Amino acid sequence: LLMSSESIYAPLLKKILDYKENLKDHISTGGAKSMEDYNLLVGEFKCLEKIQEDILDIEQRFIND
């Protein structure tokens, strides 16, 4: 994960990283009570990863312009 601490995107990326870390902790400590719950949590994690990638792409384009 490459992001500038000076970037206007840094607070968003930090929040996404926090959400992802919380999800990982929740899943790894048995927080998913069913396979359906597990699948929902993994889907949420994947969605956060996609949003993170999109923000990093936008940030990179902004830097390069």
PDB file of N, CA and C in Angstrom:
ATOM      1  N   LEU A   1       0.848  -1.183   0.000  1.00  0.00           N
ATOM      2  CA  LEU A   1       0.000   0.000   0.000  1.00  0.00           C
ATOM      3  C   LEU A   1       0.882   1.231   0.000  1.00  0.00           C
ATOM      4  N   LEU A   2       0.800   1.976  -1.079  1.00  0.00           N
ATOM      5  CA  LEU A   2       1.571   3.206  -1.180  1.00  0.00           C
ATOM      6  C   LEU A   2       0.631   4.383  -1.141  1.00  0.00           C
ATOM      7  N   MET A   3       0.797   5.198  -0.124  1.00  0.00           N
ATOM      8  CA  MET A   3      -0.002   6.411  -0.063  1.00  0.00           C
ATOM      9  C   MET A   3       0.798   7.466   0.668  1.00  0.00           C
ATOM     10  N   SER A   4       0.597   8.671   0.228  1.00  0.00           N
ATOM     11  CA  SER A   4       1.277   9.788   0.855  1.00  0.00           C
ATOM     12  C   SER A   4       0.513  10.205   2.101  1.00  0.00           C
ATOM     13  N   SER A   5       1.235  10.429   3.180  1.00  0.00           N
ATOM     14  CA  SER A   5       0.564  10.891   4.390  1.00  0.00           C
ATOM     15  C   SER A   5       0.049  12.318   4.206  1.00  0.00           C
ATOM     16  N   GLU A   6       0.545  12.995   3.164  1.00  0.00           N
ATOM     17  CA  GLU A   6       0.117  14.356   2.871  1.00  0.00           C
ATOM     18  C   GLU A   6      -1.099  14.380   1.937  1.00  0.00           C
ATOM     19  N   SER A   7      -1.442  13.262   1.374  1.00  0.00           N
ATOM     20  CA  SER A   7      -2.514  13.180   0.391  1.00  0.00           C
ATOM     21  C   SER A   7      -3.867  13.485   1.014  1.00  0.00           C
ATOM     22  N   ILE A   8      -4.714  14.120   0.213  1.00  0.00           N
ATOM     23  CA  ILE A   8      -6.086  14.362   0.679  1.00  0.00           C
ATOM     24  C   ILE A   8      -6.848  13.053   0.827  1.00  0.00           C
ATOM     25  N   TYR A   9      -6.328  11.993   0.225  1.00  0.00           N
ATOM     26  CA  TYR A   9      -6.977  10.682   0.289  1.00  0.00           C
ATOM     27  C   TYR A   9      -6.563   9.898   1.528  1.00  0.00           C
ATOM     28  N   ALA A  10      -5.519  10.341   2.216  1.00  0.00           N
ATOM     29  CA  ALA A  10      -4.969   9.587   3.348  1.00  0.00           C
ATOM     30  C   ALA A  10      -6.016   9.268   4.424  1.00  0.00           C
ATOM     31  N   PRO A  11      -6.874  10.224   4.823  1.00  0.00           N
ATOM     32  CA  PRO A  11      -7.865   9.875   5.853  1.00  0.00           C
ATOM     33  C   PRO A  11      -8.839   8.782   5.398  1.00  0.00           C
ATOM     34  N   LEU A  12      -9.241   8.819   4.129  1.00  0.00           N
ATOM     35  CA  LEU A  12     -10.126   7.777   3.599  1.00  0.00           C
ATOM     36  C   LEU A  12      -9.426   6.424   3.586  1.00  0.00           C
ATOM     37  N   LEU A  13      -8.192   6.415   3.109  1.00  0.00           N
ATOM     38  CA  LEU A  13      -7.448   5.164   3.040  1.00  0.00           C
ATOM     39  C   LEU A  13      -7.188   4.612   4.435  1.00  0.00           C
ATOM     40  N   LYS A  14      -6.914   5.463   5.393  1.00  0.00           N
ATOM     41  CA  LYS A  14      -6.713   5.025   6.779  1.00  0.00           C
ATOM     42  C   LYS A  14      -7.987   4.384   7.325  1.00  0.00           C
ATOM     43  N   LYS A  15      -9.126   5.014   7.053  1.00  0.00           N
ATOM     44  CA  LYS A  15     -10.411   4.482   7.527  1.00  0.00           C
ATOM     45  C   LYS A  15     -10.682   3.117   6.898  1.00  0.00           C
ATOM     46  N   ILE A  16     -10.410   2.979   5.602  1.00  0.00           N
ATOM     47  CA  ILE A  16     -10.605   1.701   4.916  1.00  0.00           C
ATOM     48  C   ILE A  16      -9.699   0.633   5.525  1.00  0.00           C
ATOM     49  N   LEU A  17      -8.443   0.984   5.783  1.00  0.00           N
ATOM     50  CA  LEU A  17      -7.527   0.026   6.415  1.00  0.00           C
ATOM     51  C   LEU A  17      -8.031  -0.397   7.790  1.00  0.00           C
ATOM     52  N   ASP A  18      -8.573   0.551   8.549  1.00  0.00           N
ATOM     53  CA  ASP A  18      -9.142   0.225   9.862  1.00  0.00           C
ATOM     54  C   ASP A  18     -10.321  -0.741   9.721  1.00  0.00           C
ATOM     55  N   TYR A  19     -11.222  -0.463   8.770  1.00  0.00           N
ATOM     56  CA  TYR A  19     -12.374  -1.349   8.539  1.00  0.00           C
ATOM     57  C   TYR A  19     -11.896  -2.752   8.164  1.00  0.00           C
ATOM     58  N   LYS A  20     -10.903  -2.825   7.258  1.00  0.00           N
ATOM     59  CA  LYS A  20     -10.390  -4.123   6.828  1.00  0.00           C
ATOM     60  C   LYS A  20      -9.759  -4.878   7.994  1.00  0.00           C
ATOM     61  N   GLU A  21      -9.000  -4.192   8.820  1.00  0.00           N
ATOM     62  CA  GLU A  21      -8.364  -4.831   9.967  1.00  0.00           C
ATOM     63  C   GLU A  21      -9.415  -5.356  10.945  1.00  0.00           C
ATOM     64  N   ASN A  22     -10.460  -4.566  11.187  1.00  0.00           N
ATOM     65  CA  ASN A  22     -11.545  -5.008  12.062  1.00  0.00           C
ATOM     66  C   ASN A  22     -12.239  -6.245  11.510  1.00  0.00           C
ATOM     67  N   LEU A  23     -12.470  -6.253  10.196  1.00  0.00           N
ATOM     68  CA  LEU A  23     -13.093  -7.428   9.570  1.00  0.00           C
ATOM     69  C   LEU A  23     -12.203  -8.660   9.711  1.00  0.00           C
ATOM     70  N   LYS A  24     -10.903  -8.495   9.443  1.00  0.00           N
ATOM     71  CA  LYS A  24      -9.978  -9.627   9.572  1.00  0.00           C
ATOM     72  C   LYS A  24      -9.990 -10.165  11.000  1.00  0.00           C
ATOM     73  N   ASP A  25      -9.951  -9.277  11.973  1.00  0.00           N
ATOM     74  CA  ASP A  25      -9.980  -9.703  13.371  1.00  0.00           C
ATOM     75  C   ASP A  25     -11.280 -10.436  13.691  1.00  0.00           C
ATOM     76  N   HIS A  26     -12.390  -9.878  13.223  1.00  0.00           N
ATOM     77  CA  HIS A  26     -13.702 -10.471  13.482  1.00  0.00           C
ATOM     78  C   HIS A  26     -13.801 -11.875  12.883  1.00  0.00           C
ATOM     79  N   ILE A  27     -13.348 -12.010  11.647  1.00  0.00           N
ATOM     80  CA  ILE A  27     -13.409 -13.311  10.966  1.00  0.00           C
ATOM     81  C   ILE A  27     -12.469 -14.309  11.639  1.00  0.00           C
ATOM     82  N   SER A  28     -11.249 -13.866  11.941  1.00  0.00           N
ATOM     83  CA  SER A  28     -10.248 -14.799  12.473  1.00  0.00           C
ATOM     84  C   SER A  28     -10.535 -15.241  13.910  1.00  0.00           C
ATOM     85  N   THR A  29     -11.379 -14.506  14.612  1.00  0.00           N
ATOM     86  CA  THR A  29     -11.722 -14.901  15.979  1.00  0.00           C
ATOM     87  C   THR A  29     -13.078 -15.609  16.042  1.00  0.00           C
ATOM     88  N   GLY A  30     -13.549 -16.086  14.889  1.00  0.00           N
ATOM     89  CA  GLY A  30     -14.792 -16.849  14.861  1.00  0.00           C
ATOM     90  C   GLY A  30     -16.049 -16.005  14.887  1.00  0.00           C
ATOM     91  N   GLY A  31     -15.940 -14.771  14.436  1.00  0.00           N
ATOM     92  CA  GLY A  31     -17.089 -13.862  14.455  1.00  0.00           C
ATOM     93  C   GLY A  31     -18.201 -14.251  13.505  1.00  0.00           C
ATOM     94  N   ALA A  32     -17.857 -14.997  12.466  1.00  0.00           N
ATOM     95  CA  ALA A  32     -18.880 -15.449  11.519  1.00  0.00           C
ATOM     96  C   ALA A  32     -19.584 -16.667  12.124  1.00  0.00           C
ATOM     97  N   LYS A  33     -20.872 -16.531  12.337  1.00  0.00           N
ATOM     98  CA  LYS A  33     -21.627 -17.597  13.009  1.00  0.00           C
ATOM     99  C   LYS A  33     -22.188 -18.638  12.042  1.00  0.00           C
ATOM    100  N   SER A  34     -22.098 -18.332  10.741  1.00  0.00           N
ATOM    101  CA  SER A  34     -22.575 -19.270   9.723  1.00  0.00           C
ATOM    102  C   SER A  34     -21.772 -19.046   8.449  1.00  0.00           C
ATOM    103  N   MET A  35     -21.915 -19.955   7.516  1.00  0.00           N
ATOM    104  CA  MET A  35     -21.238 -19.795   6.231  1.00  0.00           C
ATOM    105  C   MET A  35     -21.772 -18.569   5.502  1.00  0.00           C
ATOM    106  N   GLU A  36     -23.066 -18.321   5.625  1.00  0.00           N
ATOM    107  CA  GLU A  36     -23.655 -17.141   4.993  1.00  0.00           C
ATOM    108  C   GLU A  36     -23.046 -15.870   5.581  1.00  0.00           C
ATOM    109  N   ASP A  37     -22.910 -15.821   6.894  1.00  0.00           N
ATOM    110  CA  ASP A  37     -22.304 -14.672   7.568  1.00  0.00           C
ATOM    111  C   ASP A  37     -20.853 -14.504   7.119  1.00  0.00           C
ATOM    112  N   TYR A  38     -20.122 -15.612   7.048  1.00  0.00           N
ATOM    113  CA  TYR A  38     -18.732 -15.584   6.587  1.00  0.00           C
ATOM    114  C   TYR A  38     -18.642 -15.009   5.179  1.00  0.00           C
ATOM    115  N   ASN A  39     -19.507 -15.494   4.285  1.00  0.00           N
ATOM    116  CA  ASN A  39     -19.498 -15.008   2.906  1.00  0.00           C
ATOM    117  C   ASN A  39     -19.794 -13.513   2.834  1.00  0.00           C
ATOM    118  N   LEU A  40     -20.708 -13.033   3.662  1.00  0.00           N
ATOM    119  CA  LEU A  40     -21.012 -11.600   3.693  1.00  0.00           C
ATOM    120  C   LEU A  40     -19.809 -10.790   4.162  1.00  0.00           C
ATOM    121  N   LEU A  41     -19.125 -11.271   5.191  1.00  0.00           N
ATOM    122  CA  LEU A  41     -17.948 -10.579   5.706  1.00  0.00           C
ATOM    123  C   LEU A  41     -16.821 -10.553   4.684  1.00  0.00           C
ATOM    124  N   VAL A  42     -16.596 -11.672   4.000  1.00  0.00           N
ATOM    125  CA  VAL A  42     -15.565 -11.732   2.969  1.00  0.00           C
ATOM    126  C   VAL A  42     -15.942 -10.799   1.811  1.00  0.00           C
ATOM    127  N   GLY A  43     -17.209 -10.751   1.452  1.00  0.00           N
ATOM    128  CA  GLY A  43     -17.661  -9.838   0.410  1.00  0.00           C
ATOM    129  C   GLY A  43     -17.425  -8.387   0.788  1.00  0.00           C
ATOM    130  N   GLU A  44     -17.685  -8.066   2.044  1.00  0.00           N
ATOM    131  CA  GLU A  44     -17.440  -6.709   2.523  1.00  0.00           C
ATOM    132  C   GLU A  44     -15.946  -6.380   2.448  1.00  0.00           C
ATOM    133  N   PHE A  45     -15.105  -7.335   2.823  1.00  0.00           N
ATOM    134  CA  PHE A  45     -13.662  -7.136   2.767  1.00  0.00           C
ATOM    135  C   PHE A  45     -13.209  -6.897   1.326  1.00  0.00           C
ATOM    136  N   LYS A  46     -13.722  -7.711   0.399  1.00  0.00           N
ATOM    137  CA  LYS A  46     -13.358  -7.560  -1.010  1.00  0.00           C
ATOM    138  C   LYS A  46     -13.816  -6.208  -1.560  1.00  0.00           C
ATOM    139  N   CYS A  47     -14.972  -5.773  -1.152  1.00  0.00           N
ATOM    140  CA  CYS A  47     -15.484  -4.468  -1.568  1.00  0.00           C
ATOM    141  C   CYS A  47     -14.567  -3.356  -1.067  1.00  0.00           C
ATOM    142  N   LEU A  48     -14.151  -3.435   0.188  1.00  0.00           N
ATOM    143  CA  LEU A  48     -13.233  -2.435   0.740  1.00  0.00           C
ATOM    144  C   LEU A  48     -11.905  -2.436  -0.014  1.00  0.00           C
ATOM    145  N   GLU A  49     -11.421  -3.609  -0.394  1.00  0.00           N
ATOM    146  CA  GLU A  49     -10.179  -3.687  -1.161  1.00  0.00           C
ATOM    147  C   GLU A  49     -10.333  -3.006  -2.514  1.00  0.00           C
ATOM    148  N   LYS A  50     -11.468  -3.221  -3.169  1.00  0.00           N
ATOM    149  CA  LYS A  50     -11.710  -2.600  -4.472  1.00  0.00           C
ATOM    150  C   LYS A  50     -11.770  -1.083  -4.338  1.00  0.00           C
ATOM    151  N   ILE A  51     -12.467  -0.592  -3.322  1.00  0.00           N
ATOM    152  CA  ILE A  51     -12.553   0.848  -3.097  1.00  0.00           C
ATOM    153  C   ILE A  51     -11.161   1.413  -2.812  1.00  0.00           C
ATOM    154  N   GLN A  52     -10.375   0.700  -2.014  1.00  0.00           N
ATOM    155  CA  GLN A  52      -9.012   1.129  -1.712  1.00  0.00           C
ATOM    156  C   GLN A  52      -8.189   1.233  -3.003  1.00  0.00           C
ATOM    157  N   GLU A  53      -8.269   0.220  -3.859  1.00  0.00           N
ATOM    158  CA  GLU A  53      -7.557   0.238  -5.133  1.00  0.00           C
ATOM    159  C   GLU A  53      -7.990   1.418  -5.989  1.00  0.00           C
ATOM    160  N   ASP A  54      -9.297   1.675  -6.049  1.00  0.00           N
ATOM    161  CA  ASP A  54      -9.811   2.788  -6.847  1.00  0.00           C
ATOM    162  C   ASP A  54      -9.291   4.125  -6.341  1.00  0.00           C
ATOM    163  N   ILE A  55      -9.281   4.306  -5.025  1.00  0.00           N
ATOM    164  CA  ILE A  55      -8.781   5.561  -4.460  1.00  0.00           C
ATOM    165  C   ILE A  55      -7.295   5.722  -4.770  1.00  0.00           C
ATOM    166  N   LEU A  56      -6.526   4.650  -4.635  1.00  0.00           N
ATOM    167  CA  LEU A  56      -5.097   4.721  -4.948  1.00  0.00           C
ATOM    168  C   LEU A  56      -4.868   5.035  -6.426  1.00  0.00           C
ATOM    169  N   ASP A  57      -5.692   4.459  -7.315  1.00  0.00           N
ATOM    170  CA  ASP A  57      -5.594   4.768  -8.746  1.00  0.00           C
ATOM    171  C   ASP A  57      -5.891   6.236  -9.012  1.00  0.00           C
ATOM    172  N   ILE A  58      -6.957   6.742  -8.391  1.00  0.00           N
ATOM    173  CA  ILE A  58      -7.326   8.147  -8.556  1.00  0.00           C
ATOM    174  C   ILE A  58      -6.224   9.047  -8.023  1.00  0.00           C
ATOM    175  N   GLU A  59      -5.678   8.685  -6.867  1.00  0.00           N
ATOM    176  CA  GLU A  59      -4.588   9.473  -6.279  1.00  0.00           C
ATOM    177  C   GLU A  59      -3.385   9.504  -7.224  1.00  0.00           C
ATOM    178  N   GLN A  60      -3.058   8.344  -7.799  1.00  0.00           N
ATOM    179  CA  GLN A  60      -1.902   8.273  -8.704  1.00  0.00           C
ATOM    180  C   GLN A  60      -2.142   9.119  -9.943  1.00  0.00           C
ATOM    181  N   ARG A  61      -3.335   9.075 -10.502  1.00  0.00           N
ATOM    182  CA  ARG A  61      -3.638   9.902 -11.680  1.00  0.00           C
ATOM    183  C   ARG A  61      -3.536  11.375 -11.342  1.00  0.00           C
ATOM    184  N   PHE A  62      -3.993  11.756 -10.150  1.00  0.00           N
ATOM    185  CA  PHE A  62      -3.934  13.146  -9.713  1.00  0.00           C
ATOM    186  C   PHE A  62      -2.481  13.603  -9.599  1.00  0.00           C
ATOM    187  N   ILE A  63      -1.625  12.748  -9.053  1.00  0.00           N
ATOM    188  CA  ILE A  63      -0.198  13.066  -8.907  1.00  0.00           C
ATOM    189  C   ILE A  63       0.467  13.200 -10.268  1.00  0.00           C
ATOM    190  N   ASN A  64       0.089  12.326 -11.197  1.00  0.00           N
ATOM    191  CA  ASN A  64       0.723  12.306 -12.515  1.00  0.00           C
ATOM    192  C   ASN A  64       0.238  13.417 -13.438  1.00  0.00           C
ATOM    193  N   ASP A  65      -0.897  14.032 -13.134  1.00  0.00           N
ATOM    194  CA  ASP A  65      -1.423  15.113 -14.006  1.00  0.00           C
ATOM    195  C   ASP A  65      -0.830  16.452 -13.693  1.00  0.00           C
TER     196      ASP A  65
END
